[in-house]
Amino acid sequence: MTDPNPLEPRDVDPYRAPQSGFAPETSSSGGNFGAPLDWEPVEALRFGFESVKRYPISILAAFVASLVASIVGGIGSIVQNVLGLNGDERLAVLGAVIYVVCLLLNIPLAAWMGVGQARYALALARGERPELAVIFRGEGLLAAIGVQCVYVFGAIAVGIVLFFPAILLFKEQWPDPGVEPFVAAGAGLLVFLPIALFFAARMSLANTAIAARGTGTFESMGESWRLTAGQLWPFVLFFLLFFVLSIVAYIVGLLLCCVGILVTVPAAMMIFYVGTAYAYQKRSGVEPVLPAA
């Protein structure tokens, strides 16, 4: 009797589906992830700071991305201000229309640079030293535009609902409004801010999900919602710490002959993006890695 081939596995179930012979690996670029790891907002920003310190060219990437993301909106603001200087009501209305159109045209640019910076920061959080061209790649652009539109138009819709009473009171009492419109506006703001902060925290990983896994608009938002489950307060603290960091960066930049803000503000922005990538990696069960010094 012939012995079975020693290279063949034994005790194989003949009814089992064919297998590739390779077990799935935990990947930092998509696919299977491990169990979520604990993370700290302060540690995330510290990781971002260390990454930027090791790879300072990342500040240039943040500067270029910020410039591209705001250029059309900035042009619209300048045009509006110039047309409003003459005191002509028709020109002022035209300026306002141009400004709104520029803001709408700016949405795709902001989305493009947002996912580009998320991709760049994710590379840093994986120990890589990415080139500047990474922020200009077009993968995931449509999904990022979708996420940006949900952010913008969702905020506008909620704002209209919450501030509608104040708008009506201002209209009724114009040109001599009393205290009531301001109270109504303050009440609307007190409701709007927690709602905005809540959704900003829960949706904060959407662009990073697009950059990491190539997910669509709603899939990436669902991924962010899943990864931030039970993590609302850490992400809220993360945003508040970044707000403080931005103020400090702006003040330090002004103290450096004002032109210093061209370095300090983009640096703070890149620290934030890398910190977000750090949180994404941790919540995906992947340990972040600092880039080589």
GROMACS .gro file of C-alpha atoms in nm:
model
  293
    1MET     CA    1   0.000   0.000   0.000
    2THR     CA    2   0.137   0.337  -0.099
    3ASP     CA    3   0.204   0.586   0.182
    4PRO     CA    4   0.018   0.916   0.156
    5ASN     CA    5   0.211   1.217   0.036
    6PRO     CA    6   0.384   1.364   0.345
    7LEU     CA    7   0.342   1.715   0.203
    8GLU     CA    8  -0.037   1.689   0.199
    9PRO     CA    9  -0.227   1.796   0.511
   10ARG     CA   10  -0.394   1.514   0.693
   11ASP     CA   11  -0.744   1.491   0.834
   12VAL     CA   12  -0.879   1.732   0.576
   13ASP     CA   13  -1.255   1.776   0.561
   14PRO     CA   14  -1.349   1.691   0.200
   15TYR     CA   15  -1.657   1.913   0.222
   16ARG     CA   16  -1.472   2.227   0.339
   17ALA     CA   17  -1.434   2.512   0.092
   18PRO     CA   18  -1.088   2.546  -0.065
   19GLN     CA   19  -0.846   2.751   0.149
   20SER     CA   20  -0.559   2.972   0.042
   21GLY     CA   21  -0.329   2.841   0.313
   22PHE     CA   22  -0.253   3.190   0.448
   23ALA     CA   23  -0.408   3.332   0.761
   24PRO     CA   24  -0.534   3.691   0.736
   25GLU     CA   25  -0.293   3.941   0.883
   26THR     CA   26  -0.369   4.253   1.077
   27SER     CA   27  -0.306   4.537   0.837
   28SER     CA   28  -0.259   4.902   0.900
   29SER     CA   29  -0.382   4.989   0.555
   30GLY     CA   30  -0.724   4.831   0.561
   31GLY     CA   31  -0.887   4.492   0.575
   32ASN     CA   32  -0.864   4.317   0.910
   33PHE     CA   33  -0.792   4.509   1.226
   34GLY     CA   34  -0.722   4.402   1.580
   35ALA     CA   35  -0.910   4.486   1.896
   36PRO     CA   36  -0.919   4.860   1.975
   37LEU     CA   37  -0.625   4.983   2.181
   38ASP     CA   38  -0.641   5.241   2.457
   39TRP     CA   39  -0.532   5.592   2.361
   40GLU     CA   40  -0.496   5.929   2.533
   41PRO     CA   41  -0.560   6.270   2.370
   42VAL     CA   42  -0.246   6.421   2.524
   43GLU     CA   43  -0.038   6.128   2.403
   44ALA     CA   44  -0.188   6.162   2.055
   45LEU     CA   45  -0.082   6.527   2.032
   46ARG     CA   46   0.258   6.442   2.179
   47PHE     CA   47   0.298   6.176   1.909
   48GLY     CA   48   0.201   6.436   1.648
   49PHE     CA   49   0.453   6.684   1.786
   50GLU     CA   50   0.731   6.424   1.785
   51SER     CA   51   0.644   6.321   1.428
   52VAL     CA   52   0.658   6.682   1.305
   53LYS     CA   53   0.985   6.737   1.493
   54ARG     CA   54   1.138   6.430   1.328
   55TYR     CA   55   1.007   6.523   0.985
   56PRO     CA   56   0.977   6.906   0.974
   57ILE     CA   57   0.906   6.909   0.599
   58SER     CA   58   0.555   6.806   0.705
   59ILE     CA   59   0.500   7.170   0.810
   60LEU     CA   60   0.540   7.270   0.444
   61ALA     CA   61   0.280   7.008   0.348
   62ALA     CA   62   0.032   7.155   0.597
   63PHE     CA   63   0.105   7.510   0.476
   64VAL     CA   64   0.052   7.420   0.109
   65ALA     CA   65  -0.266   7.226   0.190
   66SER     CA   66  -0.408   7.515   0.393
   67LEU     CA   67  -0.330   7.759   0.112
   68VAL     CA   68  -0.495   7.547  -0.156
   69ALA     CA   69  -0.796   7.466   0.065
   70SER     CA   70  -0.876   7.833   0.134
   71ILE     CA   71  -0.769   8.016  -0.181
   72VAL     CA   72  -1.109   8.032  -0.356
   73GLY     CA   73  -1.293   8.130  -0.038
   74GLY     CA   74  -1.027   8.392   0.031
   75ILE     CA   75  -1.072   8.543  -0.315
   76GLY     CA   76  -1.448   8.559  -0.259
   77SER     CA   77  -1.396   8.739   0.073
   78ILE     CA   78  -1.165   8.996  -0.088
   79VAL     CA   79  -1.412   9.061  -0.371
   80GLN     CA   80  -1.697   9.102  -0.124
   81ASN     CA   81  -1.502   9.354   0.084
   82VAL     CA   82  -1.394   9.556  -0.223
   83LEU     CA   83  -1.747   9.574  -0.365
   84GLY     CA   84  -1.888   9.668  -0.025
   85LEU     CA   85  -1.656   9.969   0.016
   86ASN     CA   86  -1.846  10.187  -0.235
   87GLY     CA   87  -2.166  10.194  -0.034
   88ASP     CA   88  -2.366  10.081  -0.337
   89GLU     CA   89  -2.631   9.834  -0.221
   90ARG     CA   90  -2.638   9.650  -0.555
   91LEU     CA   91  -2.262   9.601  -0.550
   92ALA     CA   92  -2.283   9.484  -0.189
   93VAL     CA   93  -2.543   9.222  -0.286
   94LEU     CA   94  -2.328   9.117  -0.583
   95GLY     CA   95  -2.030   9.084  -0.351
   96ALA     CA   96  -2.229   8.866  -0.112
   97VAL     CA   97  -2.343   8.642  -0.399
   98ILE     CA   98  -1.986   8.607  -0.527
   99TYR     CA   99  -1.869   8.521  -0.176
  100VAL     CA  100  -2.131   8.246  -0.136
  101VAL     CA  101  -2.047   8.102  -0.479
  102CYS     CA  102  -1.677   8.100  -0.391
  103LEU     CA  103  -1.751   7.921  -0.064
  104LEU     CA  104  -1.943   7.652  -0.253
  105LEU     CA  105  -1.660   7.619  -0.507
  106ASN     CA  106  -1.418   7.591  -0.216
  107ILE     CA  107  -1.586   7.277  -0.078
  108PRO     CA  108  -1.415   7.036  -0.324
  109LEU     CA  109  -1.076   7.202  -0.261
  110ALA     CA  110  -1.118   7.179   0.116
  111ALA     CA  111  -1.222   6.814   0.085
  112TRP     CA  112  -0.927   6.738  -0.145
  113MET     CA  113  -0.675   6.889   0.095
  114GLY     CA  114  -0.849   6.743   0.400
  115VAL     CA  115  -0.819   6.385   0.280
  116GLY     CA  116  -0.472   6.463   0.144
  117GLN     CA  117  -0.349   6.576   0.484
  118ALA     CA  118  -0.518   6.276   0.645
  119ARG     CA  119  -0.330   6.048   0.401
  120TYR     CA  120  -0.002   6.230   0.469
  121ALA     CA  121  -0.052   6.212   0.848
  122LEU     CA  122  -0.147   5.846   0.831
  123ALA     CA  123   0.180   5.774   0.651
  124LEU     CA  124   0.369   5.952   0.930
  125ALA     CA  125   0.180   5.751   1.193
  126ARG     CA  126   0.296   5.434   1.014
  127GLY     CA  127   0.660   5.535   1.042
  128GLU     CA  128   0.692   5.655   0.682
  129ARG     CA  129   0.844   5.977   0.547
  130PRO     CA  130   0.591   6.077   0.279
  131GLU     CA  131   0.661   6.309  -0.013
  132LEU     CA  132   0.470   6.634  -0.059
  133ALA     CA  133   0.288   6.488  -0.361
  134VAL     CA  134   0.094   6.258  -0.125
  135ILE     CA  135  -0.147   6.539  -0.033
  136PHE     CA  136  -0.239   6.595  -0.399
  137ARG     CA  137  -0.336   6.238  -0.483
  138GLY     CA  138  -0.697   6.199  -0.594
  139GLU     CA  139  -0.792   5.870  -0.429
  140GLY     CA  140  -1.105   5.906  -0.220
  141LEU     CA  141  -1.179   6.259  -0.342
  142LEU     CA  142  -1.547   6.199  -0.419
  143ALA     CA  143  -1.600   6.036  -0.080
  144ALA     CA  144  -1.422   6.327   0.092
  145ILE     CA  145  -1.638   6.580  -0.097
  146GLY     CA  146  -1.944   6.390   0.020
  147VAL     CA  147  -1.828   6.403   0.382
  148GLN     CA  148  -1.748   6.775   0.348
  149CYS     CA  149  -2.094   6.844   0.205
  150VAL     CA  150  -2.259   6.656   0.492
  151TYR     CA  151  -2.057   6.866   0.738
  152VAL     CA  152  -2.127   7.201   0.572
  153PHE     CA  153  -2.492   7.162   0.477
  154GLY     CA  154  -2.573   6.975   0.797
  155ALA     CA  155  -2.430   7.261   1.003
  156ILE     CA  156  -2.620   7.516   0.792
  157ALA     CA  157  -2.949   7.327   0.835
  158VAL     CA  158  -2.908   7.296   1.212
  159GLY     CA  159  -2.800   7.661   1.237
  160ILE     CA  160  -3.105   7.781   1.044
  161VAL     CA  161  -3.339   7.588   1.274
  162LEU     CA  162  -3.171   7.706   1.595
  163PHE     CA  163  -3.118   8.068   1.496
  164PHE     CA  164  -3.447   8.117   1.308
  165PRO     CA  165  -3.625   8.274   1.613
  166ALA     CA  166  -3.340   8.523   1.657
  167ILE     CA  167  -3.349   8.610   1.285
  168LEU     CA  168  -3.724   8.676   1.303
  169LEU     CA  169  -3.684   8.897   1.610
  170PHE     CA  170  -3.404   9.096   1.449
  171LYS     CA  171  -3.618   9.144   1.138
  172GLU     CA  172  -3.921   9.259   1.339
  173GLN     CA  173  -3.726   9.502   1.560
  174TRP     CA  174  -3.484   9.637   1.297
  175PRO     CA  175  -3.328   9.897   1.296
  176ASP     CA  176  -3.355   9.923   1.675
  177PRO     CA  177  -3.339   9.565   1.811
  178GLY     CA  178  -3.395   9.509   2.179
  179VAL     CA  179  -3.254   9.247   2.410
  180GLU     CA  180  -3.479   8.964   2.291
  181PRO     CA  181  -3.300   8.891   1.959
  182PHE     CA  182  -2.964   8.869   2.134
  183VAL     CA  183  -3.105   8.637   2.402
  184ALA     CA  184  -3.256   8.415   2.132
  185ALA     CA  185  -2.925   8.412   1.941
  186GLY     CA  186  -2.735   8.323   2.260
  187ALA     CA  187  -2.977   8.041   2.336
  188GLY     CA  188  -2.936   7.907   1.983
  189LEU     CA  189  -2.559   7.921   2.017
  190LEU     CA  190  -2.568   7.733   2.348
  191VAL     CA  191  -2.755   7.450   2.176
  192PHE     CA  192  -2.558   7.462   1.851
  193LEU     CA  193  -2.210   7.432   2.003
  194PRO     CA  194  -2.264   7.102   2.190
  195ILE     CA  195  -2.434   6.949   1.885
  196ALA     CA  196  -2.150   7.061   1.658
  197LEU     CA  197  -1.886   6.934   1.900
  198PHE     CA  198  -2.063   6.599   1.937
  199PHE     CA  199  -2.080   6.531   1.565
  200ALA     CA  200  -1.731   6.668   1.505
  201ALA     CA  201  -1.598   6.419   1.760
  202ARG     CA  202  -1.794   6.122   1.624
  203MET     CA  203  -1.709   6.202   1.261
  204SER     CA  204  -1.347   6.302   1.323
  205LEU     CA  205  -1.201   5.981   1.176
  206ALA     CA  206  -1.399   5.983   0.849
  207ASN     CA  207  -1.128   6.136   0.631
  208THR     CA  208  -0.867   5.908   0.785
  209ALA     CA  209  -1.087   5.608   0.708
  210ILE     CA  210  -1.107   5.724   0.346
  211ALA     CA  211  -0.729   5.763   0.332
  212ALA     CA  212  -0.665   5.426   0.497
  213ARG     CA  213  -0.926   5.203   0.335
  214GLY     CA  214  -1.068   5.387   0.034
  215THR     CA  215  -1.420   5.379   0.182
  216GLY     CA  216  -1.713   5.576   0.041
  217THR     CA  217  -1.883   5.874   0.203
  218PHE     CA  218  -2.134   5.698   0.427
  219GLU     CA  219  -1.912   5.396   0.483
  220SER     CA  220  -1.633   5.619   0.612
  221MET     CA  221  -1.874   5.811   0.835
  222GLY     CA  222  -2.005   5.480   0.969
  223GLU     CA  223  -1.649   5.364   1.029
  224SER     CA  224  -1.574   5.682   1.223
  225TRP     CA  225  -1.894   5.640   1.424
  226ARG     CA  226  -1.794   5.281   1.509
  227LEU     CA  227  -1.435   5.364   1.605
  228THR     CA  228  -1.538   5.657   1.827
  229ALA     CA  229  -1.810   5.459   2.009
  230GLY     CA  230  -1.762   5.501   2.382
  231GLN     CA  231  -1.487   5.756   2.313
  232LEU     CA  232  -1.687   6.080   2.299
  233TRP     CA  233  -1.513   6.259   2.586
  234PRO     CA  234  -1.158   6.165   2.484
  235PHE     CA  235  -1.226   6.302   2.134
  236VAL     CA  236  -1.393   6.614   2.275
  237LEU     CA  237  -1.086   6.667   2.496
  238PHE     CA  238  -0.867   6.610   2.191
  239PHE     CA  239  -1.047   6.889   2.003
  240LEU     CA  240  -1.029   7.126   2.302
  241LEU     CA  241  -0.657   7.062   2.343
  242PHE     CA  242  -0.606   7.130   1.973
  243PHE     CA  243  -0.801   7.457   2.012
  244VAL     CA  244  -0.562   7.562   2.291
  245LEU     CA  245  -0.264   7.452   2.082
  246SER     CA  246  -0.387   7.662   1.788
  247ILE     CA  247  -0.415   7.973   2.005
  248VAL     CA  248  -0.066   7.919   2.145
  249ALA     CA  249   0.073   7.860   1.794
  250TYR     CA  250  -0.089   8.180   1.667
  251ILE     CA  251   0.043   8.390   1.958
  252VAL     CA  252   0.394   8.246   1.923
  253GLY     CA  253   0.381   8.312   1.550
  254LEU     CA  254   0.287   8.676   1.610
  255LEU     CA  255   0.572   8.714   1.857
  256LEU     CA  256   0.811   8.586   1.587
  257CYS     CA  257   0.776   8.908   1.386
  258CYS     CA  258   0.423   8.803   1.277
  259VAL     CA  259   0.556   8.598   0.984
  260GLY     CA  260   0.615   8.317   1.232
  261ILE     CA  261   0.249   8.218   1.198
  262LEU     CA  262   0.338   8.084   0.852
  263VAL     CA  263   0.527   7.812   1.038
  264THR     CA  264   0.362   7.774   1.378
  265VAL     CA  265   0.001   7.752   1.256
  266PRO     CA  266   0.068   7.486   0.986
  267ALA     CA  267   0.280   7.297   1.241
  268ALA     CA  268  -0.014   7.292   1.484
  269MET     CA  269  -0.243   7.176   1.204
  270MET     CA  270  -0.012   6.889   1.109
  271ILE     CA  271   0.022   6.789   1.477
  272PHE     CA  272  -0.357   6.768   1.486
  273TYR     CA  273  -0.377   6.555   1.170
  274VAL     CA  274  -0.107   6.317   1.291
  275GLY     CA  275  -0.277   6.299   1.631
  276THR     CA  276  -0.600   6.205   1.453
  277ALA     CA  277  -0.415   5.936   1.255
  278TYR     CA  278  -0.268   5.812   1.585
  279ALA     CA  279  -0.619   5.781   1.731
  280TYR     CA  280  -0.741   5.603   1.417
  281GLN     CA  281  -0.455   5.352   1.432
  282LYS     CA  282  -0.512   5.286   1.801
  283ARG     CA  283  -0.889   5.245   1.766
  284SER     CA  284  -0.824   5.011   1.470
  285GLY     CA  285  -0.601   4.791   1.685
  286VAL     CA  286  -0.277   4.897   1.515
  287GLU     CA  287   0.016   5.043   1.711
  288PRO     CA  288   0.137   5.375   1.559
  289VAL     CA  289   0.504   5.404   1.466
  290LEU     CA  290   0.708   5.724   1.467
  291PRO     CA  291   0.896   5.814   1.148
  292ALA     CA  292   1.271   5.769   1.151
  293ALA     CA  293   1.460   6.064   1.296
   0.00000   0.00000   0.00000
